[in-house]
Tab-separated table of C-alpha atoms in Angstrom:
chain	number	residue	atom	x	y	z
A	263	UNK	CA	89.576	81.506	63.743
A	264	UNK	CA	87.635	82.261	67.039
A	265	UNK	CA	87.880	78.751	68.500
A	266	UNK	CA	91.615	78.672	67.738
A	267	UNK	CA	91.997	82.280	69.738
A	268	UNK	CA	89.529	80.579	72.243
A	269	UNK	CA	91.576	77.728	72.985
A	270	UNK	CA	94.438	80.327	72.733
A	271	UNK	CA	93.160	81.905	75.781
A	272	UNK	CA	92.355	84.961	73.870
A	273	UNK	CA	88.442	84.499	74.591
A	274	UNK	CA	88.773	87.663	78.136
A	275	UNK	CA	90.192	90.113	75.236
A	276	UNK	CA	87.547	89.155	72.672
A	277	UNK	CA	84.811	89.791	75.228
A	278	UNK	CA	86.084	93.153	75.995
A	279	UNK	CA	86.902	94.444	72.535
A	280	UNK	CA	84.376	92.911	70.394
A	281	UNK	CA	80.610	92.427	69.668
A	282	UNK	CA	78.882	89.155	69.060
A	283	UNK	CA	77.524	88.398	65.696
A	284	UNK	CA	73.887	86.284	66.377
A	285	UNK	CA	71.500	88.567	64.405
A	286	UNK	CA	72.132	89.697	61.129
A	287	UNK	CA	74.406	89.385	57.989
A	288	UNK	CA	72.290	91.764	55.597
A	289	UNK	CA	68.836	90.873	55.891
A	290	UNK	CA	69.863	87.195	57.201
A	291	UNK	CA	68.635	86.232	60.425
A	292	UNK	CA	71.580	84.635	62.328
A	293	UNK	CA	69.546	84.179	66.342
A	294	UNK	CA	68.467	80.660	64.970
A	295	UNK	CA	70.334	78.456	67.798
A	296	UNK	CA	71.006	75.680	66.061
A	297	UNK	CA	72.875	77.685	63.582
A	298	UNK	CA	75.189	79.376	66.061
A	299	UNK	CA	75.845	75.501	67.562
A	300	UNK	CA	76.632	74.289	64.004
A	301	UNK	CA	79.229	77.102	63.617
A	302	UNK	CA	80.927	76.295	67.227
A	303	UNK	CA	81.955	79.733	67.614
A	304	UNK	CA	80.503	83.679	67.973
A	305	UNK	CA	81.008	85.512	64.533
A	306	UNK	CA	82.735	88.248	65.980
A	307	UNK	CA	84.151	91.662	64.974
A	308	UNK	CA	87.362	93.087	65.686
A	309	UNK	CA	90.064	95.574	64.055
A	310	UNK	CA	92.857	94.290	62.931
A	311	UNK	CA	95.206	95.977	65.375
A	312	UNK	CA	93.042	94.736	68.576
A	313	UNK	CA	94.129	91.429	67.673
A	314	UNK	CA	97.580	92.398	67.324
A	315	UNK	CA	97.575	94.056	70.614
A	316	UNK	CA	96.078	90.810	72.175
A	317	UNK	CA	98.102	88.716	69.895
A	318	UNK	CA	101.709	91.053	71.365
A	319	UNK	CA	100.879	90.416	74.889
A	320	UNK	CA	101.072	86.711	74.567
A	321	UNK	CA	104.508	87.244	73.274
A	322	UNK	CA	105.243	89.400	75.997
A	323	UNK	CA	103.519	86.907	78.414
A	324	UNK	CA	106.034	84.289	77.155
A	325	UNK	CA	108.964	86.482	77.462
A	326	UNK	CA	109.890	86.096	73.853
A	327	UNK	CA	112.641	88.408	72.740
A	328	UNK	CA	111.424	90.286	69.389
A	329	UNK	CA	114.295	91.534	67.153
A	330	UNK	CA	113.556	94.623	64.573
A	331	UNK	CA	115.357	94.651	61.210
A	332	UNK	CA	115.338	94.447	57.737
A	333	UNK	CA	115.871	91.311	56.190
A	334	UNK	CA	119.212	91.125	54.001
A	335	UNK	CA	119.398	87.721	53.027
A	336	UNK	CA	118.664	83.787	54.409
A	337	UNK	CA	121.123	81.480	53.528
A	338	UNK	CA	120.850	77.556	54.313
A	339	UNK	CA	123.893	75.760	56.179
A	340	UNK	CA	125.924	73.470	53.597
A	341	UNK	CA	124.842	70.584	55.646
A	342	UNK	CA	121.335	71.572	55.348
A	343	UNK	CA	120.562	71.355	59.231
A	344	UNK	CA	120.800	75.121	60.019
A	345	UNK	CA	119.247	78.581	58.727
A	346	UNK	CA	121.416	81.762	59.135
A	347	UNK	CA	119.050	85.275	58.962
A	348	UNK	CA	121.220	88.455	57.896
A	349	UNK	CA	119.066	91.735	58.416
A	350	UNK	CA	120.507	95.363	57.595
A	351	UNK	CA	122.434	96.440	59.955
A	352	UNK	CA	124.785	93.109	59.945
A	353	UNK	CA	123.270	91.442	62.762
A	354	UNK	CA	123.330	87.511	61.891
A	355	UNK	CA	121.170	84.404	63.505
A	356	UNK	CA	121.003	80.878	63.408
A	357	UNK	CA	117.761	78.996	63.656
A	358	UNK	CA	116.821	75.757	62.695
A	359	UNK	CA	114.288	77.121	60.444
A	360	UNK	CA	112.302	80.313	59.251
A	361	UNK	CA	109.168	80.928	59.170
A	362	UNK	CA	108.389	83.609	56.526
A	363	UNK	CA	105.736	85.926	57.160
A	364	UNK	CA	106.382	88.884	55.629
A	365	UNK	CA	103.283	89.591	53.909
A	366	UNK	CA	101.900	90.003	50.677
A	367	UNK	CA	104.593	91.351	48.758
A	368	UNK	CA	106.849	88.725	50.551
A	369	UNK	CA	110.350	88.229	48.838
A	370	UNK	CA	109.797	85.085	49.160
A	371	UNK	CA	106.657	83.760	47.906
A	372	UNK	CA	107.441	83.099	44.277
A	373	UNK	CA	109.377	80.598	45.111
A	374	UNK	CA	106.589	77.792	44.168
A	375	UNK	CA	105.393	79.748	40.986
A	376	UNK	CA	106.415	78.502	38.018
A	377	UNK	CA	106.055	80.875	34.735
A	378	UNK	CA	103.606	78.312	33.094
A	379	UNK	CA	101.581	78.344	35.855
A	380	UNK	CA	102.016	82.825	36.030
A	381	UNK	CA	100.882	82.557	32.491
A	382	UNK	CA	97.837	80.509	32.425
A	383	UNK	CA	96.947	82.519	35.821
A	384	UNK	CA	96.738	85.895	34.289
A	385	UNK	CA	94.172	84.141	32.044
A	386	UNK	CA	91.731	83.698	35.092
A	387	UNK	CA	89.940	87.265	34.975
A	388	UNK	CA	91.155	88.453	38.177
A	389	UNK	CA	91.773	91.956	37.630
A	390	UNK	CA	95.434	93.226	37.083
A	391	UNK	CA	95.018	95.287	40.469
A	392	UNK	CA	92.764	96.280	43.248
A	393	UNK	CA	92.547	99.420	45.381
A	394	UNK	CA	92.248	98.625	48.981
A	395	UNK	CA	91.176	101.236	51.794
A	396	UNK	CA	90.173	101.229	55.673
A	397	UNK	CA	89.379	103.743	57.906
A	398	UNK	CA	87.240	104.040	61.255
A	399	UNK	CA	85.224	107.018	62.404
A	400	UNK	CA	83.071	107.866	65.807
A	401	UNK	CA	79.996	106.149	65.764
A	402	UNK	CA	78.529	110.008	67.447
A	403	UNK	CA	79.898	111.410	64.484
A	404	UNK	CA	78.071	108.343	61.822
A	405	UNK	CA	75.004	108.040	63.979
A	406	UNK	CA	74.406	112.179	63.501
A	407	UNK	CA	73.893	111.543	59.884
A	408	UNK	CA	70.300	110.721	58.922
A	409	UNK	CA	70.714	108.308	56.389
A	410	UNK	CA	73.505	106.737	58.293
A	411	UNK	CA	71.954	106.387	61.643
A	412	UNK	CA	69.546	103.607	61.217
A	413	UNK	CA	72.183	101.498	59.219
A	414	UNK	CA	74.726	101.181	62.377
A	415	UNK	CA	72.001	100.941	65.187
A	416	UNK	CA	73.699	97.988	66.084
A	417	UNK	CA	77.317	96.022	66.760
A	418	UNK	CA	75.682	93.242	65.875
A	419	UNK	CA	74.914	94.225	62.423
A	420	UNK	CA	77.752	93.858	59.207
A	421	UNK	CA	76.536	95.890	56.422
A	422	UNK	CA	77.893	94.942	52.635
A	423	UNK	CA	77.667	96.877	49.536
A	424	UNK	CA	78.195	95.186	46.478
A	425	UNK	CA	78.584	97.633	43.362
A	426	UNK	CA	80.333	97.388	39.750
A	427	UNK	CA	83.909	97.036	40.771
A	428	UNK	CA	84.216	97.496	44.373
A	429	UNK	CA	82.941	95.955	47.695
A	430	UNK	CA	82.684	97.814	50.899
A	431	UNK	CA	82.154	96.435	54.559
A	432	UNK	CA	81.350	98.458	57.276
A	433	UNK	CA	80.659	97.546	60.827
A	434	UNK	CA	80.327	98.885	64.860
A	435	UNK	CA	83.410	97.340	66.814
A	436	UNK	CA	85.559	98.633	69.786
A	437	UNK	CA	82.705	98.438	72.524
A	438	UNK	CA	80.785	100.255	69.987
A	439	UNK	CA	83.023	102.851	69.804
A	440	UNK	CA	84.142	103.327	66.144
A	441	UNK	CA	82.346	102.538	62.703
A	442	UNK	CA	85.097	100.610	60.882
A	443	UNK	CA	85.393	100.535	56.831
A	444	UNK	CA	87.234	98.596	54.173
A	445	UNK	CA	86.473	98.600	50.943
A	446	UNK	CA	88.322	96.822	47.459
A	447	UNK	CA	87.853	97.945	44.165
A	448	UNK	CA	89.517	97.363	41.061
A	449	UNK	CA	92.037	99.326	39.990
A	450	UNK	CA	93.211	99.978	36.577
A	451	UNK	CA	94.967	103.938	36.576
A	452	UNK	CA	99.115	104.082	36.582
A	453	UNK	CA	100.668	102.703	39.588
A	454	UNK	CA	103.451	105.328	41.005
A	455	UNK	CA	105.875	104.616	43.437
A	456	UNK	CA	104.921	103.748	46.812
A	457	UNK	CA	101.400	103.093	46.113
A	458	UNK	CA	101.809	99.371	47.313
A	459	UNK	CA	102.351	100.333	51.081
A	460	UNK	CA	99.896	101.206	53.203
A	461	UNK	CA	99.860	105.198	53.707
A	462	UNK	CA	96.818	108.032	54.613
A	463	UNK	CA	95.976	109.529	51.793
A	464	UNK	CA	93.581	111.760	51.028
A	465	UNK	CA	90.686	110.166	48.695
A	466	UNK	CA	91.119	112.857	46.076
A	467	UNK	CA	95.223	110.891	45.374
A	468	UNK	CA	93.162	107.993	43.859
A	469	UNK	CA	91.601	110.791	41.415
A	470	UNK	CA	87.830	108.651	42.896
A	471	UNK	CA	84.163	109.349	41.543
A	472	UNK	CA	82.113	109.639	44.117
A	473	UNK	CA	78.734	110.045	42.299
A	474	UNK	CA	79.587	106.490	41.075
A	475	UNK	CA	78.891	105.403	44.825
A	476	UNK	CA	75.267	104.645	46.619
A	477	UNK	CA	74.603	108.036	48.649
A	478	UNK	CA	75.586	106.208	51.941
A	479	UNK	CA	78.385	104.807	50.822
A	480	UNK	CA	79.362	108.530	49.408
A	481	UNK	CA	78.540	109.876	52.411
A	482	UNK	CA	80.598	107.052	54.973
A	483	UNK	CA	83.672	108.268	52.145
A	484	UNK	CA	83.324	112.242	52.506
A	485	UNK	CA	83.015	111.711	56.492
A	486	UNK	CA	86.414	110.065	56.345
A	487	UNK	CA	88.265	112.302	53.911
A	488	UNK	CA	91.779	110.211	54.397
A	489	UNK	CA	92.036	106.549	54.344
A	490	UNK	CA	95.120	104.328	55.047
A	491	UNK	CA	95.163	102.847	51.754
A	492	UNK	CA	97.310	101.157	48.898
A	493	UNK	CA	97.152	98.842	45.583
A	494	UNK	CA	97.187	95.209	45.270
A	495	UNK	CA	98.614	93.435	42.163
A	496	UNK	CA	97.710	90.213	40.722
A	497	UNK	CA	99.627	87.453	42.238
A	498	UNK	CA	99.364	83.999	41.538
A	499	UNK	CA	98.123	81.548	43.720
A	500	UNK	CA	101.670	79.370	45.106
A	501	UNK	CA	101.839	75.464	44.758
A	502	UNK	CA	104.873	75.348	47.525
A	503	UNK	CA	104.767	76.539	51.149
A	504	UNK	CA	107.999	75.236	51.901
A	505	UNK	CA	111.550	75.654	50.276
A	506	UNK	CA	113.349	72.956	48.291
A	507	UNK	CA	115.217	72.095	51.734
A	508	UNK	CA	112.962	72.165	53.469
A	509	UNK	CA	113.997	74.846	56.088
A	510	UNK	CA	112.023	78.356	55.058
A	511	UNK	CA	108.336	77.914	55.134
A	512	UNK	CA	105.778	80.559	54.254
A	513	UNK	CA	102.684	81.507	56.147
A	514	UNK	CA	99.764	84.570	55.951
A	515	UNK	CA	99.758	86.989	53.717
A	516	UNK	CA	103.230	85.615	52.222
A	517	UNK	CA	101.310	81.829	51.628
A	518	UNK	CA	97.963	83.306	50.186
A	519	UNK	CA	97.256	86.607	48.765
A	520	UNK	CA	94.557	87.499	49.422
A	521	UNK	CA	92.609	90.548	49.503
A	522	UNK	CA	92.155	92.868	52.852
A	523	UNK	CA	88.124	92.137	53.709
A	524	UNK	CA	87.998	88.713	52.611
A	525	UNK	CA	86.261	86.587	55.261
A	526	UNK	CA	88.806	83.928	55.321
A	527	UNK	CA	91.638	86.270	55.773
A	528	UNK	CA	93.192	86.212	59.045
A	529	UNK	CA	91.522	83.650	59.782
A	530	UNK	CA	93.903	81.606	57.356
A	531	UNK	CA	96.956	83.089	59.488
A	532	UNK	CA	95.469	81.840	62.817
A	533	UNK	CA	95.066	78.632	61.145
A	534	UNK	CA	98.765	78.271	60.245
A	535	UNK	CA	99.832	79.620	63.229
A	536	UNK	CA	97.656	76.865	64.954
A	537	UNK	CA	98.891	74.126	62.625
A	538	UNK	CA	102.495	74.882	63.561
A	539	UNK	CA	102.125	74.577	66.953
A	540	UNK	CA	100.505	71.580	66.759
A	541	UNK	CA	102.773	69.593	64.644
A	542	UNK	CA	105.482	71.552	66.038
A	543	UNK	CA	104.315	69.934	69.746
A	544	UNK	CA	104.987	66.617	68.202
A	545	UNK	CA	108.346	67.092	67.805
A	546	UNK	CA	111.128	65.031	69.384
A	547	UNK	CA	114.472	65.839	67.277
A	548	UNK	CA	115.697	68.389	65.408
A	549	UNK	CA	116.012	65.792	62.743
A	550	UNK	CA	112.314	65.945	62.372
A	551	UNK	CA	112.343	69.610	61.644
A	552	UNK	CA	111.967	68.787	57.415
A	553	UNK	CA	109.634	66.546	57.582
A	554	UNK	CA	107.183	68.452	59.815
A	555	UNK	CA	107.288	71.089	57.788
A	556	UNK	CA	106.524	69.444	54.365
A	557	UNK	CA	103.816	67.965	56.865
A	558	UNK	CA	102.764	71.551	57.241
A	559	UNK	CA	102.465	72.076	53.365
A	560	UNK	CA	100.867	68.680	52.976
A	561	UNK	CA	97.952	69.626	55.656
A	562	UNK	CA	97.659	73.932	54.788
A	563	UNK	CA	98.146	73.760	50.769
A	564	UNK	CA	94.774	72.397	49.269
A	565	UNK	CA	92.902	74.291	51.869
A	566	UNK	CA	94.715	77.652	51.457
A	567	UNK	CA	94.600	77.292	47.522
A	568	UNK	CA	91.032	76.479	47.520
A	569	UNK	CA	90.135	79.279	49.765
A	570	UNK	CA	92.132	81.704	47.424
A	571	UNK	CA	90.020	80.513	44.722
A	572	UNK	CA	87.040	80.821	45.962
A	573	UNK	CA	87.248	84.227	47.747
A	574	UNK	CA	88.444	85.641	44.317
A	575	UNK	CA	84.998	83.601	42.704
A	576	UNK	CA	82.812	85.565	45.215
A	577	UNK	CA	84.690	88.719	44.804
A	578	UNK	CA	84.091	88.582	41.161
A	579	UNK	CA	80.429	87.818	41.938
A	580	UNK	CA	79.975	90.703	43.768
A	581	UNK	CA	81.875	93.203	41.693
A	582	UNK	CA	79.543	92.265	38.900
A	583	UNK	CA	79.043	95.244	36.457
A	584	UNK	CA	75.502	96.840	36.142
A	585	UNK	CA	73.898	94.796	33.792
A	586	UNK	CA	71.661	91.545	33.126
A	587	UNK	CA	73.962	89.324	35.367
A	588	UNK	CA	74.060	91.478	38.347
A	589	UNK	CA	70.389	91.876	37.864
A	590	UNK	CA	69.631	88.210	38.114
A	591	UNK	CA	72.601	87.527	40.773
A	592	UNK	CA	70.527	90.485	42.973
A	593	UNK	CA	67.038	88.612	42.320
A	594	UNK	CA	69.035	85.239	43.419
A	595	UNK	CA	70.181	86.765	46.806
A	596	UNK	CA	66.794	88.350	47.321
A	597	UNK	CA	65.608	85.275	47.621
A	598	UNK	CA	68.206	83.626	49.357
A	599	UNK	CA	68.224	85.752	51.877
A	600	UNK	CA	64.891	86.710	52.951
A	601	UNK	CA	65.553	86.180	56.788
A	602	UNK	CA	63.215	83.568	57.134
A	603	UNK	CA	65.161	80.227	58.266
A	604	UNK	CA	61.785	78.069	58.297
A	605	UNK	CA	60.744	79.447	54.701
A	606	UNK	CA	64.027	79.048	53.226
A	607	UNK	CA	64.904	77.443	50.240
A	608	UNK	CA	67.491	75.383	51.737
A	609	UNK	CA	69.040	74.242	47.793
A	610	UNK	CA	69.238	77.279	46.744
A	611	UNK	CA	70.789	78.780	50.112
A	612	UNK	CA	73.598	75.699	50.006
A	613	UNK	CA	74.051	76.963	46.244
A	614	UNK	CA	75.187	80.568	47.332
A	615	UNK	CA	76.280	79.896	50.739
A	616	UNK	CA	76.941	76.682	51.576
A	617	UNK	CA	80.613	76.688	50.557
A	618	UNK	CA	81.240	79.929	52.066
A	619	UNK	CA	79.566	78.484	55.790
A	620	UNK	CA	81.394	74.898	55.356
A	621	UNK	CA	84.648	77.085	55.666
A	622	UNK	CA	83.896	78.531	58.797
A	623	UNK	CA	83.665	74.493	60.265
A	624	UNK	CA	87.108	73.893	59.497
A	625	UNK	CA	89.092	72.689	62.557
A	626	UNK	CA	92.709	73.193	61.677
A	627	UNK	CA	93.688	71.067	65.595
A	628	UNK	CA	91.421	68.229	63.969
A	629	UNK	CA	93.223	68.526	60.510
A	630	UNK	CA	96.739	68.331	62.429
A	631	UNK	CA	95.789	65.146	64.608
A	632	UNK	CA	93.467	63.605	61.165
A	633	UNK	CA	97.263	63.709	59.429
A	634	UNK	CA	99.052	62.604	62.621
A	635	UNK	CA	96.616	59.556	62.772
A	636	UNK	CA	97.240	58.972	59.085
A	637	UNK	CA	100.957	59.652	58.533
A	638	UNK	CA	102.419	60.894	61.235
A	639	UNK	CA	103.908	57.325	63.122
A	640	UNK	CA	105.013	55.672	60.813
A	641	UNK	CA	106.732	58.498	58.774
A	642	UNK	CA	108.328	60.027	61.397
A	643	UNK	CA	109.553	57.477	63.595
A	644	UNK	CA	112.470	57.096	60.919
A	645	UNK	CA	113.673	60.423	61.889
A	646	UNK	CA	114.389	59.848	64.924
């Protein structure tokens, strides 16, 4: 995600609003050189709304007009070469195609689920529901605590707990401003009205135990007292991105659910959003529009599904229960990650992270020129 915001020209904003990662990832040692060359890119961190803000004033900068609205309805022309959007207030307008991105509970993004494939899906242990919450407090007010202050010393430092049933991150960001906190756990209490949008609420509405937390986790919770926070339920991973006619695609949270915290999150979206623009640059008719988008779903789909996959494999690696398992998996990372790169056991660090870092390589420019260079000639010329 950083090199595509890089070559984005987001690379000024990221400087000002965010701290390099080159030191540590638990008790990892990331200042190793060659490392940070292998990965092309700073590990960075960054709140979610920074990036919007930096994300809004390229829209501005390109004087595109943003409309507000509920969507109504999306209907496809009878000829098939034209997209009409209705939103609430009876406002109607053409486009040549949609691009869906309304999120995880997107109206849309069942399209490519089939009920066999729902079925054997809710077979997959993945927990019915999750609990997802983020807040940020004053790093004065965190670094006053004593058993809090030597944990966020630095912005350079992302600190994980991993307990039975929920994972928490925590990290400095904002020119060191603001301790920021999410945290997933799984969720299995009655699920009322409105608890799937994202509201502060006071931690005593999800009825949670905090003596079942580490102290400093309790503590980082009882400093915040309200969290923005909502539920997650299950939803299958899609096999379509694109509609039958190929003029409503889906991307972000509406083409992978996935969980808030996840490493690969956003960065998926910047992907797609990169992918778009790059097939999208290709383009020389209208006529073209189809097949560049089922271009789109031919290039984002195994990645996106794998990634969705595997981020749910860690997550239910990390959530382990107390127990013999989590025992051994915490004797397994111990040694994994013992901070010393010339000591390493480099099979057994490719065993628990070598998927996870061959991720981060992904080039999603390379993957639209690799399909270009593949597919892209001959298919297309016939369009024109």
């Amino acid at each position: 995600m950083t090199r595509i915001l890089y070559k984005w020209g987001a690379k000024p904003f990221l400087d000002q609003l965010s701290g390099c990662r080159e030191e540590i990832i638990g008790i990892m040692d990331y200042v190793e050189p060659e490392f940070i060359r292998d990965q092309a890119a700073e590990f960075r961190f960054l709140r979610t709304q920074a990036l919007k803000n930096i994300l809004q004033l390229f829209v501005n900068n390109e004087a595109i007009t943003v409309v507000s609205g509920t969507v109504s309805s999306i209907t496809i022309a009878s000829d098939n070469m034209t997209t009409q959007v209705t939103v609430g207030d009876g406002r109607i307008f053409n486009a040549d195609f949609v691009v869906c991105a309304d999120g995880y509970d997107s109206a849309l993004n069942d399209m490519g689920v089939t009920g066999s494939e729902r079925e054997e899906y809710d077979t997959l242990g993945w927990p019915a529901s999750h609990l997802a919450m983020t807040f940020a407090l004053p790093t004065k007010t965190v670094r006053r605590d004593e058993a809090l202050c030597n944990i966020f010393r630095s912005s350079k430092h992302w600190n994980v707990w991993a307990g039975p049933g929920y994972i928490l991150h925590a990290n400095i960001s904002d020119e060191s401003e603001l301790v920021c906190v999410t945290i997933t756990a799984n969720y299995n209490r009655e699920i009322f009205e409105g608890d799937q949008t994202w509201q502060l609420r006071p931690l005593e509405y999800w009825n949670i135990d905090l003596g079942l937390f580490e102290p400093r986790v309790k503590k980082l919770l009882e400093l915040a007292g309200s969290v923005s926070s909502r539920i997650f339920v299950r939803k299958p991973m899609l096999d379509e991105l694109v509609c039958t006619n190929s003029r409503v695609v889906l991307v972000g949270d509406a083409a992978h659910p996935i969980l808030p915290g996840g490493n690969q999150h956003i960065g998926l979206d910047i992907e797609e959003a990169e992918t778009l623009r790059c097939l999208f640059s290709r383009i020389e008719h209208r006529n073209q529009i189809p097949d560049f988008l089922v271009a789109y779903e031919d290039i984002r789909l195994p990645r996106t599904s794998h990634i969705v996959e595997y981020e749910r494999g860690m997550h239910l690696m990390l959530q382990m229960p107390d127990g013999p398992q989590q025992e051994a998996r915490d004797v397994t990372l111990k040694k994994v990650m013992a901070g010393d790169w010339d000591h390493m056991d480099e099979e057994l660090f490719r065993a628990i992270f070598g998927e996870e870092f061959q991720q981060y390589s992904c080039d999603a420019t390379e993957e639209v020129e690799d399909w270009w260079t593949k597919w892209g000639g001959s298919d297309l010329e016939e369009c024109n």
